[in-house]
Short mmCIF file of N, CA, C and O in Angstrom, two decimals:
data_model
loop_
_atom_site.label_atom_id
_atom_site.label_comp_id
_atom_site.label_asym_id
_atom_site.label_seq_id
_atom_site.Cartn_x
_atom_site.Cartn_y
_atom_site.Cartn_z
N MET A 86 64.44 -44.86 82.11
CA MET A 86 65.96 -44.08 82.53
C MET A 86 67.29 -44.53 80.79
O MET A 86 67.20 -45.74 81.08
N HIS A 87 67.62 -43.08 80.90
CA HIS A 87 68.46 -43.41 79.53
C HIS A 87 69.75 -43.03 80.03
O HIS A 87 69.36 -41.80 80.38
N ALA A 88 70.99 -43.95 80.21
CA ALA A 88 72.24 -43.13 80.02
C ALA A 88 72.53 -42.06 79.68
O ALA A 88 73.08 -41.81 78.49
N PRO A 89 73.26 -40.83 81.08
CA PRO A 89 73.12 -39.74 79.85
C PRO A 89 74.35 -39.36 78.90
O PRO A 89 75.45 -40.61 78.46
N GLU A 90 74.47 -39.06 78.14
CA GLU A 90 76.10 -38.14 77.24
C GLU A 90 76.92 -37.45 77.68
O GLU A 90 76.25 -36.35 77.62
N LEU A 91 77.68 -38.17 78.22
CA LEU A 91 79.10 -37.33 79.22
C LEU A 91 80.24 -36.92 78.46
O LEU A 91 81.08 -36.24 78.89
N GLY A 92 79.45 -36.78 77.44
CA GLY A 92 81.15 -36.53 75.95
C GLY A 92 82.02 -35.56 76.35
O GLY A 92 83.14 -35.30 75.32
N ALA A 93 80.41 -34.27 76.46
CA ALA A 93 81.46 -32.94 76.29
C ALA A 93 82.09 -32.37 77.00
O ALA A 93 83.11 -31.32 77.74
N THR A 94 81.87 -33.70 78.67
CA THR A 94 81.99 -32.80 80.01
C THR A 94 83.99 -34.09 80.48
O THR A 94 85.25 -33.97 80.26
N GLY A 95 84.26 -35.07 78.72
CA GLY A 95 85.11 -35.41 78.40
C GLY A 95 85.28 -36.97 79.16
O GLY A 95 86.43 -37.51 79.80
N LEU A 96 84.02 -37.16 79.00
CA LEU A 96 83.72 -38.76 80.04
C LEU A 96 82.91 -39.43 79.16
O LEU A 96 82.10 -39.19 78.60
N LYS A 97 82.95 -41.43 79.75
CA LYS A 97 82.60 -42.37 78.84
C LYS A 97 82.28 -43.06 79.42
O LYS A 97 82.84 -43.97 81.06
N LEU A 98 81.59 -43.47 79.12
CA LEU A 98 80.21 -43.80 80.43
C LEU A 98 81.01 -45.86 79.91
O LEU A 98 81.54 -46.15 78.71
N VAL A 99 81.12 -46.48 81.11
CA VAL A 99 82.02 -47.42 80.94
C VAL A 99 81.23 -48.55 81.24
O VAL A 99 81.73 -49.52 82.06
N GLY A 100 80.40 -47.98 82.38
CA GLY A 100 79.30 -49.42 83.02
C GLY A 100 78.34 -48.88 84.24
O GLY A 100 77.81 -48.25 83.71
N GLY A 101 77.32 -50.30 84.48
CA GLY A 101 76.27 -49.53 84.73
C GLY A 101 75.86 -50.85 85.72
O GLY A 101 75.58 -52.07 85.23
N ARG A 102 74.57 -50.78 86.49
CA ARG A 102 74.70 -51.85 87.23
C ARG A 102 72.86 -51.65 87.19
O ARG A 102 72.36 -50.30 87.90
N LEU A 103 71.31 -52.66 87.28
CA LEU A 103 70.80 -51.86 88.00
C LEU A 103 70.45 -52.02 89.45
O LEU A 103 70.84 -54.07 89.84
N LEU A 104 70.33 -51.87 90.65
CA LEU A 104 70.24 -52.18 91.95
C LEU A 104 69.04 -52.36 93.04
O LEU A 104 68.05 -51.59 92.68
N PRO A 105 68.50 -53.07 93.56
CA PRO A 105 67.75 -52.87 94.69
C PRO A 105 68.05 -52.23 95.58
O PRO A 105 69.38 -51.34 95.79
N GLY A 106 66.58 -50.27 95.74
CA GLY A 106 67.36 -49.78 96.16
C GLY A 106 65.75 -49.53 96.97
O GLY A 106 64.77 -50.04 97.08
N PRO A 107 66.03 -48.16 98.16
CA PRO A 107 65.27 -47.28 99.34
C PRO A 107 63.44 -47.70 98.84
O PRO A 107 62.74 -48.32 99.30
N THR A 108 63.25 -48.17 97.53
CA THR A 108 61.47 -47.92 96.96
C THR A 108 61.45 -48.46 95.80
O THR A 108 60.20 -48.45 95.06
N GLY A 109 62.62 -49.43 95.78
CA GLY A 109 62.46 -50.49 94.42
C GLY A 109 63.87 -50.09 93.45
O GLY A 109 65.02 -49.60 93.82
N PRO A 110 63.59 -50.44 92.36
CA PRO A 110 64.77 -50.33 91.78
C PRO A 110 65.42 -49.67 91.72
O PRO A 110 64.99 -48.27 91.32
N ALA A 111 66.81 -48.89 90.96
CA ALA A 111 67.83 -48.02 91.21
C ALA A 111 68.58 -48.23 89.66
O ALA A 111 68.79 -49.44 89.66
N SER A 112 69.44 -47.71 89.29
CA SER A 112 70.66 -48.05 88.90
C SER A 112 71.52 -46.94 88.66
O SER A 112 71.33 -46.11 89.34
N PHE A 113 73.17 -47.42 88.13
CA PHE A 113 74.27 -47.17 88.63
C PHE A 113 74.97 -47.56 87.49
O PHE A 113 75.18 -48.16 86.78
N LEU A 114 75.59 -46.03 87.20
CA LEU A 114 76.08 -45.57 86.28
C LEU A 114 77.72 -45.77 86.33
O LEU A 114 78.20 -43.86 87.39
N MET A 115 78.88 -45.91 85.36
CA MET A 115 80.01 -45.28 86.06
C MET A 115 80.69 -44.75 84.83
O MET A 115 80.62 -45.99 83.41
N TYR A 116 80.61 -43.99 84.89
CA TYR A 116 81.58 -42.77 83.73
C TYR A 116 83.32 -43.31 83.71
O TYR A 116 83.49 -42.05 85.25
N GLU A 117 84.16 -42.90 82.74
CA GLU A 117 85.94 -42.96 82.64
C GLU A 117 86.63 -41.39 82.04
O GLU A 117 85.69 -41.48 80.93
N SER A 118 86.84 -40.29 81.81
CA SER A 118 87.93 -40.04 80.96
C SER A 118 88.72 -40.62 80.47
O SER A 118 88.95 -41.78 81.61
N ALA A 119 89.63 -40.28 79.81
CA ALA A 119 91.36 -40.98 79.69
C ALA A 119 92.03 -40.73 80.45
O ALA A 119 93.05 -41.72 80.43
N SER A 120 92.02 -39.85 81.85
CA SER A 120 93.25 -39.03 82.83
C SER A 120 93.08 -40.55 83.80
O SER A 120 93.59 -40.48 85.34
N GLY A 121 91.36 -40.92 83.56
CA GLY A 121 91.36 -41.89 85.03
C GLY A 121 90.39 -41.57 86.46
O GLY A 121 90.34 -41.94 87.11
N GLU A 122 89.68 -40.60 85.27
CA GLU A 122 89.16 -40.27 87.08
C GLU A 122 87.71 -40.51 86.59
O GLU A 122 87.25 -40.64 84.92
N ARG A 123 86.65 -40.33 87.41
CA ARG A 123 85.23 -41.29 87.69
C ARG A 123 84.80 -40.47 88.17
O ARG A 123 84.69 -40.14 88.91
N PHE A 124 83.53 -41.28 87.70
CA PHE A 124 82.37 -40.54 88.58
C PHE A 124 81.50 -41.21 88.30
O PHE A 124 81.33 -42.34 87.26
N THR A 125 80.16 -41.21 88.25
CA THR A 125 78.95 -42.15 88.58
C THR A 125 77.40 -41.64 89.06
O THR A 125 77.50 -40.25 89.87
N ILE A 126 77.05 -41.87 88.66
CA ILE A 126 75.26 -41.18 88.54
C ILE A 126 74.73 -42.85 89.69
O ILE A 126 74.27 -43.94 88.73
N TYR A 127 73.58 -42.45 89.94
CA TYR A 127 73.22 -43.09 90.79
C TYR A 127 71.48 -42.63 90.74
O TYR A 127 71.58 -41.07 91.46
N THR A 128 70.64 -43.65 90.88
CA THR A 128 69.27 -42.49 90.96
C THR A 128 68.08 -43.52 90.69
O THR A 128 68.30 -45.00 91.10
N ALA A 129 66.98 -43.29 91.67
CA ALA A 129 66.17 -43.64 92.55
C ALA A 129 64.74 -43.10 92.52
O ALA A 129 64.42 -42.51 92.54
N ARG A 130 63.22 -43.78 93.08
CA ARG A 130 62.52 -42.87 93.04
C ARG A 130 63.07 -42.22 94.31
O ARG A 130 63.72 -43.00 95.79
N ALA A 131 62.65 -41.20 94.07
CA ALA A 131 61.96 -40.07 95.85
C ALA A 131 61.55 -39.70 96.17
O ALA A 131 60.53 -39.67 95.53
N ALA A 132 60.94 -40.32 97.46
CA ALA A 132 58.97 -38.52 97.94
C ALA A 132 59.85 -38.10 98.18
O ALA A 132 58.09 -37.77 97.71
N ASP A 133 60.17 -37.26 97.73
CA ASP A 133 59.83 -35.84 97.61
C ASP A 133 59.90 -35.25 96.01
O ASP A 133 60.67 -35.88 94.94
N GLU A 134 59.29 -35.01 95.60
CA GLU A 134 58.61 -34.47 94.23
C GLU A 134 60.21 -33.94 93.96
O GLU A 134 59.99 -34.02 92.14
N MET A 135 60.30 -32.59 94.57
CA MET A 135 61.10 -32.08 93.65
C MET A 135 62.00 -30.95 95.22
O MET A 135 61.54 -30.70 95.63
N THR A 136 63.23 -31.33 94.20
CA THR A 136 64.99 -30.38 95.69
C THR A 136 65.61 -29.73 94.77
O THR A 136 66.02 -29.86 93.89
N GLN A 137 65.79 -28.60 95.46
CA GLN A 137 67.28 -27.74 94.86
C GLN A 137 68.53 -29.14 95.08
O GLN A 137 68.88 -30.12 95.66
N MET A 138 69.46 -28.84 94.17
CA MET A 138 70.56 -29.14 94.15
C MET A 138 71.19 -28.82 95.28
O MET A 138 71.52 -28.20 95.99
N ARG A 139 72.13 -29.92 95.78
CA ARG A 139 72.90 -29.96 96.70
C ARG A 139 74.72 -30.81 97.50
O ARG A 139 74.83 -31.64 96.67
N TYR A 140 74.74 -29.70 97.76
CA TYR A 140 76.56 -30.27 98.23
C TYR A 140 77.29 -31.75 99.05
O TYR A 140 76.58 -31.01 99.39
N ALA A 141 77.36 -31.89 98.81
CA ALA A 141 78.02 -32.35 100.37
C ALA A 141 79.57 -33.62 99.55
O ALA A 141 79.80 -33.82 99.04
N SER A 142 79.89 -33.37 100.79
CA SER A 142 81.85 -33.73 100.64
C SER A 142 81.74 -34.39 101.40
O SER A 142 82.14 -33.98 102.80
N GLN A 143 83.26 -34.87 101.85
CA GLN A 143 84.10 -36.12 102.50
C GLN A 143 86.08 -36.47 101.89
O GLN A 143 85.56 -37.47 101.01
N ASP A 144 86.37 -35.94 101.97
CA ASP A 144 87.71 -36.62 102.87
C ASP A 144 87.69 -35.57 101.40
O ASP A 144 87.71 -34.69 100.05
N LYS A 145 88.10 -36.86 100.34
CA LYS A 145 88.75 -36.31 98.73
C LYS A 145 87.44 -37.08 97.32
O LYS A 145 87.71 -36.18 96.79
N ASP A 146 86.51 -37.09 97.81
CA ASP A 146 84.97 -37.22 97.82
C ASP A 146 83.86 -35.57 97.79
O ASP A 146 83.89 -35.61 98.90
N GLY A 147 83.20 -35.66 96.65
CA GLY A 147 82.45 -35.12 96.74
C GLY A 147 80.62 -35.69 95.63
O GLY A 147 81.02 -36.74 94.96
N ALA A 148 79.57 -34.68 96.62
CA ALA A 148 78.32 -35.01 95.74
C ALA A 148 77.80 -34.21 95.12
O ALA A 148 77.53 -33.08 96.19
N LEU A 149 76.69 -34.83 94.21
CA LEU A 149 75.21 -33.16 94.58
C LEU A 149 74.79 -34.25 94.12
O LEU A 149 74.36 -35.55 93.38
N PHE A 150 73.24 -33.76 94.60
CA PHE A 150 72.26 -34.50 94.76
C PHE A 150 70.96 -33.88 94.49
O PHE A 150 70.98 -33.06 94.99
N TRP A 151 70.09 -34.18 94.05
CA TRP A 151 68.45 -33.54 93.65
C TRP A 151 68.06 -34.69 93.89
O TRP A 151 68.10 -35.84 93.39
N ALA A 152 66.30 -33.77 93.19
CA ALA A 152 64.73 -34.92 93.63
C ALA A 152 64.27 -34.53 92.22
O ALA A 152 64.22 -33.06 92.50
N ASP A 153 64.19 -34.97 91.42
CA ASP A 153 63.33 -33.98 90.01
C ASP A 153 62.01 -34.89 88.95
O ASP A 153 62.39 -36.30 89.17
N HIS A 154 60.58 -34.76 89.74
CA HIS A 154 59.83 -35.72 89.60
C HIS A 154 59.81 -37.32 90.21
O HIS A 154 59.50 -37.89 88.98
N GLY A 155 60.14 -36.58 91.48
CA GLY A 155 60.35 -37.86 92.31
C GLY A 155 60.65 -38.67 91.24
O GLY A 155 60.99 -39.94 92.43
N VAL A 156 62.11 -38.73 91.41
CA VAL A 156 62.81 -39.55 91.21
C VAL A 156 64.69 -38.54 91.53
O VAL A 156 64.84 -37.55 91.60
N GLY A 157 65.35 -39.25 92.74
CA GLY A 157 66.37 -38.76 92.93
C GLY A 157 67.16 -39.11 92.50
O GLY A 157 67.48 -39.67 91.62
N TYR A 158 68.81 -38.36 92.49
CA TYR A 158 69.76 -38.53 91.31
C TYR A 158 71.00 -37.81 92.23
O TYR A 158 70.69 -36.83 92.95
N VAL A 159 71.70 -39.16 92.53
CA VAL A 159 73.52 -38.39 92.83
C VAL A 159 74.31 -38.70 91.68
O VAL A 159 74.05 -39.22 91.57
N VAL A 160 74.79 -37.18 92.18
CA VAL A 160 76.10 -37.68 91.01
C VAL A 160 77.32 -37.23 92.22
O VAL A 160 77.61 -36.63 92.47
N SER A 161 78.90 -38.47 91.81
CA SER A 161 80.16 -38.63 93.15
C SER A 161 80.66 -38.51 91.97
O SER A 161 80.74 -39.43 91.07
N GLY A 162 81.76 -37.33 92.81
CA GLY A 162 83.35 -38.09 91.87
C GLY A 162 84.17 -37.07 92.90
O GLY A 162 83.91 -37.21 94.37
N GLY A 163 85.35 -36.80 92.15
CA GLY A 163 86.21 -36.00 93.08
C GLY A 163 85.60 -35.04 93.99
O GLY A 163 84.38 -34.15 93.17
N SER A 164 86.56 -34.05 94.33
CA SER A 164 85.95 -33.69 95.29
C SER A 164 85.98 -31.66 95.16
O SER A 164 85.35 -30.90 95.55
N ASP A 165 86.56 -31.90 93.67
CA ASP A 165 86.47 -30.13 92.50
C ASP A 165 85.01 -29.64 93.20
O ASP A 165 84.26 -30.74 91.41
N ARG A 166 84.15 -29.14 93.41
CA ARG A 166 82.99 -28.59 93.09
C ARG A 166 82.28 -27.86 92.30
O ARG A 166 81.95 -28.08 90.98
N GLU A 167 83.62 -28.15 90.89
CA GLU A 167 83.29 -27.16 89.73
C GLU A 167 83.41 -28.06 89.24
O GLU A 167 82.26 -28.44 88.35
N ARG A 168 84.24 -28.77 88.98
CA ARG A 168 83.82 -29.95 87.71
C ARG A 168 82.78 -30.74 88.21
O ARG A 168 82.07 -31.68 86.47
N LEU A 169 82.17 -30.85 89.59
CA LEU A 169 81.59 -32.02 89.47
C LEU A 169 80.19 -31.37 89.87
O LEU A 169 79.18 -31.89 89.56
N THR A 170 79.85 -30.18 89.80
CA THR A 170 78.76 -28.64 89.14
C THR A 170 79.30 -29.21 87.69
O THR A 170 77.50 -29.45 86.97
N GLN A 171 79.53 -29.39 86.65
CA GLN A 171 80.10 -29.17 85.67
C GLN A 171 78.76 -30.74 85.28
O GLN A 171 78.37 -30.09 84.27
N VAL A 172 79.67 -32.25 85.85
CA VAL A 172 79.29 -33.00 85.36
C VAL A 172 77.60 -33.00 85.32
O VAL A 172 77.34 -33.09 85.20
N ALA A 173 77.28 -32.37 87.04
CA ALA A 173 75.68 -32.91 87.02
C ALA A 173 75.01 -31.95 86.19
O ALA A 173 74.03 -32.40 86.57
N ARG A 174 75.13 -30.80 86.14
CA ARG A 174 74.18 -29.67 85.08
C ARG A 174 74.08 -31.19 84.33
O ARG A 174 73.19 -30.53 83.07
N LEU A 175 74.69 -31.34 83.49
CA LEU A 175 74.69 -31.59 81.80
C LEU A 175 74.04 -33.01 82.84
O LEU A 175 73.06 -33.36 81.93
N VAL A 176 74.56 -34.37 83.84
CA VAL A 176 73.23 -34.57 84.11
C VAL A 176 71.22 -34.22 83.85
O VAL A 176 70.51 -34.39 83.32
N TYR A 177 71.71 -33.26 84.55
CA TYR A 177 69.99 -32.47 84.87
C TYR A 177 69.59 -32.44 83.62
O TYR A 177 68.65 -32.55 82.96
N ASP A 178 70.50 -31.35 82.77
CA ASP A 178 70.10 -30.43 81.42
C ASP A 178 69.69 -31.84 80.64
O ASP A 178 68.53 -31.53 80.44
N GLN A 179 69.92 -32.92 80.94
CA GLN A 179 69.71 -34.22 79.37
C GLN A 179 68.14 -34.55 80.15
O GLN A 179 67.40 -35.00 79.03
N THR A 180 68.39 -34.80 81.81
CA THR A 180 67.04 -35.84 82.13
C THR A 180 65.87 -34.46 82.18
O THR A 180 64.35 -34.75 81.63
N GLU A 181 66.30 -33.62 82.18
CA GLU A 181 64.98 -32.01 81.91
C GLU A 181 64.78 -32.45 80.44
O GLU A 181 62.87 -32.62 80.17
N LYS A 182 65.28 -32.65 79.84
CA LYS A 182 65.07 -32.46 78.13
C LYS A 182 63.96 -34.64 78.23
O LYS A 182 63.35 -33.97 76.85
N SER A 183 64.83 -35.12 78.57
CA SER A 183 64.56 -36.44 78.16
C SER A 183 62.90 -36.22 79.33
O SER A 183 61.95 -37.74 78.64
N GLY A 184 62.41 -35.76 80.08
CA GLY A 184 61.69 -36.06 81.05
C GLY A 184 61.92 -37.24 81.90
O GLY A 184 61.14 -37.76 82.38
N GLY A 185 63.25 -37.30 82.20
CA GLY A 185 63.68 -37.95 83.32
C GLY A 185 64.26 -39.44 82.98
O GLY A 185 64.69 -40.25 81.75
#
């Protein structure tokens, strides 16, 4: 897993961690904009080979999640679905080009 480059959305990588996941190692990356807006990307092995991108929200937080090539992705941030979709699409496009 390579950390996606999200500069086109005004986000800069500020840190990351390798975590224990439900099916093995997982990664957790945090990005922040100049205004303090934060997004995280969580990735881990997924039981499903592929799923469509889905949206979930609660209170002021939202997340888009999907699986591709046996890897699950969750991009979370504020509840602005359009902004979240912009970030998640960039992550998706970059992981597709690099093969995961």
